[in-house]
Amino acid sequence: MNYAPYQYAPLSAGHQAGEDDDFYSIRLLHLLPSPSPASPLQCLLIETRMNPDGDESLATKKPRQVEYHALSYTWGDPIFTETLPVIDHVACGPITAIHITQNLHAALLSLRKPDTTLVLWVDAVCINQADVLERNSQVSNMPTTYSRASSVIVWLGADSPHQDGRLCLEFFDRLARLITSSLSEPSASEKNSWRIRLKINRLVSTFLDSAPEALVSFLERPWFRRRWIIQEVVLAKDVVMHCGSSSIPWKIFELVMVELFSNDKGGFTSEHRTTMRTMARMRHDQEGARRQFPLETLVEFSSFLCADPRDRLYALYGVMQQWFPGSGGTNSTGTIDYAISVEETYTKFATLMLRSNCSGRAELKYSPLTHTLQLAASFRSTDALTQGMPSWVVDWMTSPGDRPRTSSSRGSRQEVDILSEKDGVRLLLVAGILDDVVTARIDLDISPFILGLIPGSKRELNDFLSRAIESMEEIDFPGIDRNDIYRTREHIVRAIVTTLVSNWEQVPANSYFAQTNEDFTDSLTELFLDQLHLSNYHLPESLHRWPAYVELIAITMRGRSLFLTDRGFMGIAPSDVRAGDVVCLLRDSNIPFILRPIGVDVQSKDGTFSIANTFPFHDATYVDNLLDLDGDPTAYTRFQLMGDAYVHGFGDGPWPSDSPWCEEEGQPPLLILPIA
């Protein structure tokens, strides 16, 4: 039957929850019952007022609790081949219809009750997607909408012809019962733990042998990569998972994911293990009142997808506000606005994160400035949509090219300044010291290391060491003496191999080294270096006995190269670093950054460095300097952020490692560094 399109009426209270009036309105989908699964869908769309103390009917103005369930599902491609008839419950007028996707249509058919009305909140239907103002308001309120639902219903999709969904959910239920029974009697489980473990292992192995593709097919369902599900699951009171006609509580699913991730029986890819780990942690960590900064949350879920690039941020605002220590609501993340561009969305968020330096939480020893700049370089993209963004803004459309280092710098003592866009330039102003200048870059082909090919790794590492030593000889590198000892008083080969795995502690969760404690991994590293010394620093020959070093190389050097500096240091930095880039220390950060002067060269004389058209940083003249920069930002030297760096032996230079900002005679000047 052909129906006229449904016409949305404006919501009477469409502002953001938490404002002065303290309420907002949503539409709820009342899915009418039918005893026949084949009968067409029919529903009512009823506006309902929400407020912090309870729900209230617009018709009666009397407080009452509205029981509803929120649906979590995958939109998929915007192909609206199905119709959802809507009955006008107020005017008793003709039935109209909303066009919906096939997946949503299948979900509503499967969830519909035979004899009772099911009240749902479904974003695609309950929000007028064509009204930008309403969309902004309703998406801003989605955390509250999901948290107040009686439950969140996860719709994974219709089952496959092979009934993979049903087989998996039945297996999950059996496995969870076995695990739970072992935990219900501590004394018995302690005595017979090995017997219970054998039963669990056998059950898992039997299932994987009997239905090898079922679990893989299940974990590859699109829902597990959808970005919005994180908020929907984390904030829910209760979660129930549905696949076709089968369902299980989230607690069972979570328990099984913990088991499968912890005791991998093989057959899973890295993506599968990431899915299992994420699903196991999402709600479990919430019970422990997770304390996590917004940038950490975004990195953790960077692999999850969404259609609108702005939703890379918006979909996680609710979770960030929930987990951010001392969060005071939307001000901790930003406001949702689909009327602005992707570039403006990301820039506004970066500005907010940078200015949270003055949050007053110095005891957390966290520097948003350092972390934001690390991520801006790690997520760098050449995508045409966002290539015009400033280099200090994180392009959340991409995935990180390499793992950023731990942002453990002390909190900034001064709020950063960001000059608004003028002449096509938007500048981040930070104070910093020009510590050193890059003089050479030596690239390492890590492809054999990624593949774990020991012979190929030996060959490439031998060639790399040869190129590194040749580069040092060509530039008369001052960092080693006649006895091949680096400035840290260790053999040059040992210094290089330590530099190549400098941030081994930042390995991915799926890595072997992530399963070891810090002391054990320290001992592994020292053991390898001892073996290197005994082999007279023939590093390639050590790889056959130490394949773990190959893994560390693959992890650490992805997207990075070795570089040498004018003052005789070596380090690793993003692979696009080049001679003439400067190694900077930003104020209150212990992590060096690589900056590239735009259009000018570094002047070096007697171990000191200078760049034309820069401002020394002095509190007395800072405001005047800002006015000059704001008046003509293109007249002064600007910099492009290249990324953070590890400099081997950093701290043995002109400043003590714990106090790089002491004002002693002969120190390089503190400059205002405009980063474009």
XYZ file of C-alpha atoms in Angstrom:
676
model
C 0.000 0.000 0.000
C 1.216 3.500 -0.817
C 1.157 5.924 2.096
C 1.772 9.654 2.164
C 5.040 10.623 3.891
C 4.800 11.176 7.635
C 5.040 14.847 8.615
C 6.977 15.514 11.815
C 5.501 18.131 14.143
C 8.056 20.269 16.036
C 8.852 19.034 19.516
C 7.472 21.332 22.207
C 10.619 21.087 24.361
C 13.586 20.449 22.180
C 16.431 22.031 24.073
C 19.263 20.318 25.858
C 18.781 18.470 29.134
C 20.262 20.294 32.089
C 19.296 23.806 30.977
C 17.104 26.152 32.991
C 13.734 24.549 32.176
C 15.213 21.191 33.186
C 13.305 19.051 30.687
C 13.231 18.109 27.063
C 10.944 16.099 24.807
C 11.444 12.951 22.770
C 9.209 10.930 20.506
C 8.555 7.327 21.440
C 7.605 4.653 18.927
C 4.661 2.564 20.175
C 4.939 -0.610 18.101
C 1.471 -2.151 17.923
C 1.130 -5.915 18.544
C 0.199 -8.592 16.069
C -0.220 -12.355 16.544
C 0.948 -12.917 12.975
C 4.673 -12.366 12.254
C 3.824 -11.751 8.597
C 1.356 -8.904 9.169
C 2.505 -5.353 8.267
C 3.998 -3.132 10.947
C 1.963 -0.353 12.510
C 2.948 2.164 15.162
C 2.193 5.404 16.957
C 4.709 8.208 17.440
C 3.968 10.009 20.707
C 5.844 12.970 22.096
C 6.920 12.485 25.705
C 8.411 15.004 28.092
C 11.548 13.994 29.998
C 13.007 15.583 33.105
C 15.588 14.585 35.742
C 13.013 13.621 38.385
C 10.728 11.501 36.262
C 8.720 11.480 33.059
C 5.645 13.481 32.424
C 2.841 13.137 29.900
C 2.167 16.266 27.884
C -1.490 15.372 27.781
C -2.101 15.108 31.548
C 0.850 17.107 32.926
C 0.974 14.507 35.706
C 4.268 12.843 36.505
C 4.433 9.215 35.498
C 7.158 6.790 34.540
C 7.281 6.012 30.840
C 8.658 2.530 30.310
C 10.505 2.264 27.049
C 13.422 0.403 25.509
C 16.114 1.992 23.357
C 17.159 0.171 20.206
C 20.844 -0.196 19.302
C 21.313 -1.365 15.718
C 23.265 -0.725 12.536
C 21.880 1.796 10.083
C 23.851 0.417 7.169
C 23.629 2.002 3.734
C 21.000 4.785 3.463
C 18.683 2.677 1.302
C 15.144 3.063 2.614
C 13.283 0.296 0.866
C 10.776 -0.472 3.646
C 7.906 1.538 5.098
C 6.757 1.979 8.679
C 3.060 2.980 8.774
C 2.265 5.574 11.467
C -1.250 5.993 12.863
C -2.254 9.549 13.789
C -3.399 8.976 17.385
C -4.464 12.629 17.893
C -6.416 13.608 14.804
C -7.412 10.085 13.764
C -6.394 11.074 10.270
C -5.100 8.913 7.449
C -2.163 6.575 8.035
C 1.158 7.958 6.828
C 4.537 6.237 6.635
C 8.240 6.692 7.342
C 10.713 5.036 5.013
C 13.212 2.864 6.909
C 16.071 0.512 6.095
C 15.663 -3.209 5.654
C 17.672 -3.931 8.819
C 15.444 -1.731 10.999
C 12.345 -3.263 9.425
C 13.641 -6.751 10.257
C 14.375 -5.660 13.838
C 10.876 -4.284 14.404
C 9.249 -7.407 12.928
C 11.352 -9.646 15.169
C 10.846 -7.601 18.348
C 7.113 -6.953 17.907
C 4.952 -8.550 20.625
C 1.943 -10.735 19.765
C -0.427 -9.156 22.306
C 1.146 -6.067 23.932
C 2.460 -2.766 22.633
C 6.250 -2.410 22.679
C 7.465 1.137 23.398
C 10.803 1.924 21.766
C 13.135 4.813 21.150
C 14.685 4.427 17.699
C 16.906 7.267 16.508
C 16.117 6.961 12.783
C 12.371 7.252 13.449
C 12.069 9.275 16.658
C 14.317 12.098 15.416
C 13.374 14.237 12.445
C 16.657 13.735 10.604
C 15.854 16.542 8.162
C 15.623 19.151 10.948
C 19.197 20.142 11.870
C 18.201 22.030 15.024
C 16.127 19.123 16.303
C 18.869 16.685 15.369
C 21.422 18.737 17.324
C 19.191 18.816 20.386
C 18.133 15.172 20.279
C 21.646 13.838 19.687
C 22.884 15.985 22.579
C 20.263 14.348 24.777
C 20.904 10.794 23.586
C 23.050 9.895 26.631
C 20.090 10.707 28.865
C 17.656 8.960 26.544
C 19.660 5.717 26.633
C 20.447 5.868 30.345
C 16.748 6.249 31.273
C 15.522 3.419 29.071
C 14.400 0.294 30.908
C 16.878 -1.562 28.752
C 18.849 -1.218 25.568
C 17.949 -3.822 22.956
C 20.901 -4.724 20.754
C 19.815 -5.888 17.314
C 22.707 -7.679 15.604
C 20.663 -8.419 12.511
C 18.752 -11.344 11.052
C 20.340 -14.751 11.430
C 22.353 -16.267 8.609
C 21.081 -19.204 6.522
C 23.431 -21.424 8.552
C 21.970 -20.151 11.840
C 25.351 -18.834 12.972
C 23.731 -16.371 15.366
C 21.603 -19.002 17.096
C 24.552 -21.406 17.377
C 26.787 -18.731 18.900
C 24.233 -17.462 21.421
C 23.470 -21.013 22.544
C 27.200 -21.677 22.898
C 27.645 -18.434 24.859
C 24.869 -19.460 27.233
C 26.392 -22.918 27.870
C 29.878 -21.522 28.358
C 28.690 -18.764 30.701
C 26.789 -21.292 32.828
C 29.922 -23.392 33.168
C 32.056 -20.385 34.111
C 29.442 -19.110 36.560
C 29.080 -22.485 38.247
C 32.834 -22.571 38.840
C 32.630 -19.194 40.554
C 29.602 -19.957 42.743
C 31.462 -22.404 45.010
C 34.887 -20.914 45.788
C 36.149 -23.797 47.888
C 35.114 -26.416 45.366
C 36.436 -24.410 42.414
C 39.767 -23.886 44.153
C 40.153 -27.610 44.729
C 38.985 -28.668 41.292
C 39.946 -25.608 39.273
C 41.980 -27.660 36.834
C 38.982 -29.941 36.158
C 36.721 -26.951 35.506
C 39.337 -25.397 33.252
C 39.521 -28.611 31.229
C 35.737 -28.580 30.788
C 35.779 -24.957 29.675
C 38.628 -25.580 27.247
C 36.934 -28.643 25.842
C 33.624 -26.841 25.360
C 35.355 -24.011 23.482
C 37.426 -26.374 21.362
C 34.435 -28.552 20.536
C 32.405 -25.572 19.384
C 35.229 -24.157 17.281
C 35.774 -27.560 15.682
C 32.084 -28.222 15.000
C 31.212 -24.719 13.752
C 34.520 -23.091 12.777
C 32.971 -20.249 10.791
C 30.093 -19.444 13.140
C 32.003 -17.404 15.710
C 34.074 -15.626 13.068
C 30.901 -14.700 11.179
C 29.299 -13.539 14.423
C 32.218 -11.270 15.427
C 32.304 -9.724 11.957
C 28.728 -8.434 12.136
C 28.694 -4.669 11.429
C 27.190 -3.815 14.830
C 30.497 -4.595 16.560
C 32.253 -1.816 14.606
C 29.535 0.827 14.902
C 30.710 3.867 16.866
C 27.357 4.795 18.405
C 27.020 1.450 20.185
C 29.668 2.439 22.729
C 27.495 5.154 24.234
C 24.376 3.047 23.907
C 25.867 0.099 25.776
C 27.933 1.941 28.374
C 25.128 4.209 29.594
C 22.355 1.604 29.609
C 20.747 0.248 32.782
C 20.532 -3.168 31.184
C 21.415 -4.628 27.785
C 19.911 -7.589 25.926
C 21.408 -8.892 22.686
C 19.204 -10.185 19.862
C 20.253 -12.018 16.719
C 17.291 -13.149 14.682
C 14.924 -14.887 17.093
C 17.644 -15.677 19.670
C 18.697 -13.468 22.568
C 20.971 -13.401 25.635
C 21.670 -10.873 28.418
C 24.785 -8.750 27.976
C 26.310 -10.182 31.170
C 26.505 -13.616 29.547
C 28.029 -12.168 26.379
C 30.567 -10.151 28.389
C 31.615 -13.178 30.446
C 32.213 -15.197 27.292
C 34.195 -12.410 25.628
C 36.505 -12.267 28.652
C 37.044 -16.027 28.431
C 37.659 -16.120 24.669
C 40.032 -13.151 24.731
C 41.998 -14.429 27.732
C 42.260 -17.999 26.456
C 42.568 -17.722 22.703
C 42.238 -21.167 21.132
C 43.320 -19.905 17.735
C 41.494 -18.957 14.560
C 40.972 -15.305 15.513
C 42.465 -12.334 13.705
C 43.771 -9.239 15.444
C 40.475 -7.502 14.590
C 38.481 -10.319 16.202
C 40.578 -10.139 19.369
C 40.176 -6.362 19.493
C 36.400 -6.797 19.237
C 36.387 -9.393 22.032
C 38.540 -7.255 24.295
C 36.457 -4.128 23.729
C 33.150 -5.887 24.275
C 34.495 -7.457 27.483
C 35.579 -4.106 28.913
C 32.908 -1.597 27.916
C 30.346 -2.121 30.679
C 32.644 -3.914 33.088
C 34.879 -0.870 33.466
C 31.831 1.296 34.033
C 31.119 -0.607 37.238
C 34.500 0.497 38.513
C 33.766 4.195 37.847
C 36.449 4.481 35.181
C 38.449 7.717 35.309
C 39.489 8.501 31.790
C 40.193 11.674 29.884
C 38.257 12.427 26.667
C 41.294 11.981 24.412
C 42.001 8.569 25.942
C 38.434 7.470 25.231
C 38.681 8.590 21.608
C 41.930 6.692 21.100
C 40.553 3.539 22.727
C 37.607 3.423 20.322
C 39.339 4.865 17.257
C 38.649 1.747 15.168
C 34.846 2.074 15.491
C 33.071 3.465 12.432
C 30.302 5.936 11.635
C 28.890 7.499 8.475
C 29.171 11.192 9.389
C 32.776 12.260 10.188
C 31.488 14.627 12.871
C 30.089 11.626 14.708
C 33.657 10.446 15.305
C 33.362 12.907 18.197
C 29.635 13.294 18.771
C 29.011 9.554 19.197
C 31.369 9.478 22.183
C 30.461 12.724 23.930
C 28.140 10.933 26.339
C 30.795 8.381 27.288
C 33.495 11.020 27.658
C 31.290 13.055 29.976
C 30.581 9.928 32.011
C 34.234 8.924 32.370
C 36.024 12.278 32.452
C 37.080 13.076 36.058
C 35.231 16.104 37.348
C 33.146 16.398 34.204
C 30.541 19.091 34.510
C 28.420 18.097 31.519
C 28.711 19.067 27.876
C 31.320 21.754 28.602
C 33.852 18.976 29.125
C 33.561 17.922 25.481
C 31.678 20.508 23.444
C 28.298 21.018 21.857
C 26.804 19.085 18.976
C 26.203 21.054 15.815
C 25.612 19.388 12.440
C 25.473 22.782 10.721
C 29.259 23.312 10.916
C 31.948 21.624 8.851
C 34.052 18.634 9.838
C 37.147 20.822 10.027
C 35.423 23.311 12.340
C 34.072 20.492 14.513
C 37.510 18.986 15.027
C 39.170 22.377 15.537
C 36.655 23.440 18.186
C 37.160 20.179 20.044
C 40.965 20.487 19.900
C 40.678 24.037 21.222
C 38.546 22.850 24.110
C 40.994 20.063 24.952
C 44.000 22.392 24.810
C 42.361 24.952 27.059
C 41.567 22.322 29.645
C 45.198 22.782 30.739
C 43.909 25.052 33.474
C 41.502 22.443 34.853
C 43.074 22.694 38.297
C 43.779 18.963 38.392
C 47.561 19.189 38.441
C 47.692 16.200 40.771
C 46.764 14.006 37.803
C 50.073 14.888 36.096
C 48.343 15.027 32.749
C 49.073 17.531 29.998
C 46.259 17.951 27.447
C 48.613 20.109 25.369
C 51.170 17.314 25.084
C 48.535 14.648 24.451
C 46.654 16.689 21.840
C 49.825 17.398 19.860
C 50.894 13.762 20.032
C 47.558 12.643 18.641
C 47.475 15.377 15.987
C 50.675 13.952 14.515
C 49.695 10.321 15.005
C 46.324 10.755 13.254
C 47.740 12.919 10.455
C 45.997 12.398 7.130
C 46.215 13.643 3.566
C 42.471 13.275 3.105
C 41.145 16.098 0.955
C 38.230 16.688 3.306
C 40.428 17.632 6.257
C 43.848 18.395 4.798
C 43.245 22.102 5.382
C 43.083 21.655 9.148
C 45.885 23.129 11.271
C 48.638 20.631 12.050
C 47.807 20.807 15.794
C 44.225 19.574 15.256
C 43.551 15.835 15.440
C 41.982 14.403 12.280
C 39.656 11.867 13.887
C 38.607 10.544 10.464
C 41.767 8.459 10.397
C 43.228 5.754 12.604
C 46.508 6.377 14.422
C 49.567 5.757 12.285
C 51.636 4.875 15.325
C 50.981 4.678 19.023
C 51.452 8.017 20.782
C 53.643 8.013 23.834
C 52.382 8.223 27.363
C 51.317 11.790 28.077
C 52.751 12.037 31.574
C 53.987 15.616 31.507
C 53.055 17.932 34.305
C 50.031 20.133 33.689
C 50.653 23.444 31.962
C 51.024 26.546 34.088
C 49.683 28.823 31.401
C 46.643 28.563 29.189
C 47.504 28.261 25.514
C 46.364 30.955 23.113
C 44.683 30.213 19.803
C 44.423 33.004 17.282
C 41.217 32.948 15.280
C 41.460 32.397 11.550
C 42.823 35.329 9.600
C 44.302 35.330 6.102
C 43.649 31.594 6.009
C 45.793 31.051 9.122
C 44.709 29.700 12.502
C 47.567 29.577 15.009
C 48.201 27.712 18.233
C 50.608 29.769 20.329
C 52.840 27.884 22.750
C 56.068 28.777 24.500
C 59.050 26.580 23.790
C 62.808 26.221 23.425
C 64.641 25.319 20.223
C 66.773 22.501 21.604
C 68.356 20.986 18.495
C 68.226 20.686 14.708
C 67.768 17.512 12.673
C 70.728 16.881 10.366
C 69.935 13.428 8.909
C 67.199 10.804 8.711
C 67.771 7.058 8.312
C 64.738 5.004 7.250
C 64.077 1.416 8.305
C 61.945 -0.922 6.179
C 59.834 -2.655 8.837
C 57.853 -4.899 6.463
C 59.936 -8.031 7.277
C 59.618 -7.218 10.988
C 55.822 -6.941 10.710
C 55.710 -10.319 8.970
C 58.057 -11.835 11.556
C 60.564 -12.885 8.893
C 63.822 -13.397 10.757
C 66.116 -13.703 7.672
C 64.581 -10.627 6.057
C 64.733 -8.736 9.362
C 68.421 -9.625 9.745
C 69.215 -8.381 6.259
C 67.287 -5.121 6.640
C 68.672 -4.434 10.113
C 72.239 -5.034 8.916
C 71.711 -2.647 5.991
C 70.086 -0.129 8.314
C 73.018 -0.178 10.751
C 75.393 0.301 7.844
C 73.392 3.284 6.566
C 73.247 4.792 10.048
C 77.009 4.573 10.577
C 77.663 5.946 7.076
C 75.367 8.907 7.794
C 77.203 9.592 11.046
C 80.513 9.625 9.202
C 79.200 11.854 6.405
C 77.945 14.573 8.763
C 80.803 14.131 11.255
C 78.260 13.197 13.914
C 79.505 14.524 17.296
C 77.507 12.013 19.359
C 80.149 9.233 19.406
C 83.819 9.227 20.397
C 86.778 7.403 18.872
C 85.909 4.245 20.779
C 82.408 4.102 19.244
C 80.821 5.136 22.543
C 77.645 7.219 22.394
C 77.188 10.196 24.671
C 75.226 7.999 27.108
C 78.469 6.037 27.657
C 77.274 2.918 25.858
C 78.350 1.327 22.596
C 76.820 3.004 19.563
C 75.097 -0.216 18.410
C 73.519 -0.693 21.824
C 72.364 2.950 21.738
C 70.773 2.416 18.314
C 68.988 -0.834 19.202
C 67.687 0.707 22.428
C 66.425 3.732 20.487
C 64.584 1.529 17.970
C 62.441 0.002 20.747
C 62.392 3.069 22.966
C 58.702 2.930 23.794
C 58.317 -0.816 24.144
C 56.024 -0.187 27.121
C 53.426 1.238 24.715
C 52.776 -2.042 22.925
C 49.207 -2.874 21.830
C 47.019 -4.912 24.144
C 47.144 -7.850 21.732
C 50.929 -8.059 21.890
C 52.835 -10.725 23.788
C 54.566 -8.030 25.827
C 51.231 -6.622 26.993
C 50.652 -9.889 28.868
C 53.790 -9.434 31.004
C 54.329 -7.219 33.986
C 56.723 -4.292 33.836
C 59.506 -5.899 35.893
C 59.482 -9.043 33.750
C 59.608 -7.053 30.527
C 62.468 -4.964 31.923
C 64.395 -8.159 32.606
C 63.667 -9.426 29.080
C 65.060 -6.225 27.610
C 68.178 -6.344 29.762
C 68.716 -9.998 28.885
C 68.653 -9.153 25.203
C 71.112 -6.291 25.669
C 73.430 -8.600 27.623
C 73.301 -11.102 24.760
C 74.086 -8.276 22.362
C 77.194 -7.395 24.376
C 78.329 -11.041 24.463
C 77.958 -11.273 20.671
C 80.297 -8.263 20.324
C 77.391 -6.119 19.052
C 76.624 -8.233 16.002
C 72.948 -7.407 16.345
C 71.579 -9.276 13.288
C 73.090 -12.534 14.543
C 71.150 -12.130 17.803
C 67.745 -12.101 16.127
C 67.542 -15.883 15.696
C 67.791 -16.222 19.462
C 65.610 -13.231 20.188
C 62.555 -13.092 17.872
C 60.737 -10.939 20.439
C 62.998 -8.038 19.440
C 61.593 -8.318 15.922
C 58.104 -7.807 17.332
C 59.221 -4.764 19.301
C 60.804 -3.226 16.197
C 57.559 -3.721 14.248
C 55.557 -2.054 17.025
C 57.810 0.897 17.777
C 59.086 1.842 14.324
C 55.764 1.788 12.481
C 55.584 5.216 10.886
C 58.904 6.298 12.391
C 62.532 6.785 11.353
C 65.824 7.272 13.126
C 67.202 10.816 13.059
C 70.498 12.480 14.003
C 70.903 16.010 15.349
C 73.431 18.809 15.147
C 74.289 18.501 18.852
C 75.035 14.799 18.556
C 71.819 13.121 19.648
C 69.897 10.331 17.955
C 66.211 9.566 18.259
C 63.082 8.398 16.492
C 60.328 10.587 15.079
C 57.645 10.465 12.350
C 59.028 9.171 9.059
C 58.503 12.497 7.272
C 61.034 14.289 9.506
C 63.852 15.864 7.500
C 67.033 17.838 7.900
C 66.300 21.377 9.084
C 63.406 20.399 11.339
C 63.845 21.569 14.912
C 63.638 19.557 18.116
C 61.646 21.632 20.593
C 60.750 21.472 24.222
C 57.350 23.003 24.804
C 56.785 24.710 28.103
C 55.931 22.276 30.917
C 56.382 19.213 28.700
C 59.084 16.602 29.183
C 58.468 15.132 25.720
C 60.369 16.606 22.745
C 58.417 17.596 19.641
C 59.581 18.030 16.059
C 58.500 21.297 14.423
C 59.157 22.426 10.866
C 59.733 26.143 10.229
C 57.572 27.311 7.338
C 59.534 29.144 4.680
C 62.700 29.873 6.710
C 65.874 28.055 7.688
C 67.391 27.527 11.111
C 70.553 29.520 11.802
C 73.139 27.564 13.793
C 76.334 28.903 15.348
C 78.504 27.496 18.135
C 75.811 25.068 19.267
C 73.074 27.696 19.500
C 70.117 28.003 17.152
C 67.936 30.839 16.008
C 65.132 31.427 13.542
C 64.305 34.781 11.992
C 61.068 36.605 12.801
C 60.356 34.947 16.151
C 59.303 36.420 19.495
C 61.146 35.750 22.751
C 58.695 34.846 25.479
C 58.519 37.409 28.270
C 55.509 37.836 30.526
C 55.819 41.620 30.314
C 55.648 41.749 26.505
C 53.503 38.693 25.826
C 50.246 40.605 25.328
C 51.904 43.024 22.881
C 53.379 40.111 20.942
C 49.942 38.522 20.676
C 48.554 41.733 19.219
C 51.353 41.826 16.646
C 50.723 38.216 15.653
C 46.995 38.740 15.469
C 47.489 41.814 13.304
C 49.598 40.055 10.667
C 50.133 36.344 11.411
C 51.843 35.696 8.069
C 54.637 38.186 8.787
C 56.200 36.000 11.450
C 57.760 32.575 11.343
C 55.221 29.816 11.793
C 55.764 26.107 12.328
C 54.157 22.878 11.235
C 53.790 20.183 13.866
C 55.501 16.984 12.723
C 55.103 14.893 15.853
C 56.583 13.827 19.164
C 60.035 12.271 19.389
C 62.215 10.063 21.498
C 65.736 11.436 21.903
C 68.188 8.901 23.326
C 70.079 10.435 26.220
C 67.714 13.390 26.487
C 68.351 15.006 29.872
C 72.116 14.941 29.493
C 71.954 18.195 27.533
C 71.818 21.767 28.777
C 68.952 21.156 31.240
C 68.422 18.606 34.000
C 65.769 16.123 32.832
C 63.491 17.000 35.747
C 63.727 20.780 35.303
C 64.119 21.874 31.689
C 62.950 25.388 32.428
C 65.594 26.566 34.892
C 66.868 30.010 33.923
C 70.635 29.665 33.975
C 73.052 31.746 31.988
C 73.608 30.384 28.510
C 70.236 28.681 28.222
C 68.466 28.981 24.834
C 65.715 31.614 24.892
C 62.104 30.689 25.478
C 60.182 31.617 22.319
C 56.580 32.065 21.282
C 56.072 29.290 18.731
C 53.056 29.832 16.421
C 51.981 26.389 15.138
C 49.852 26.575 12.005
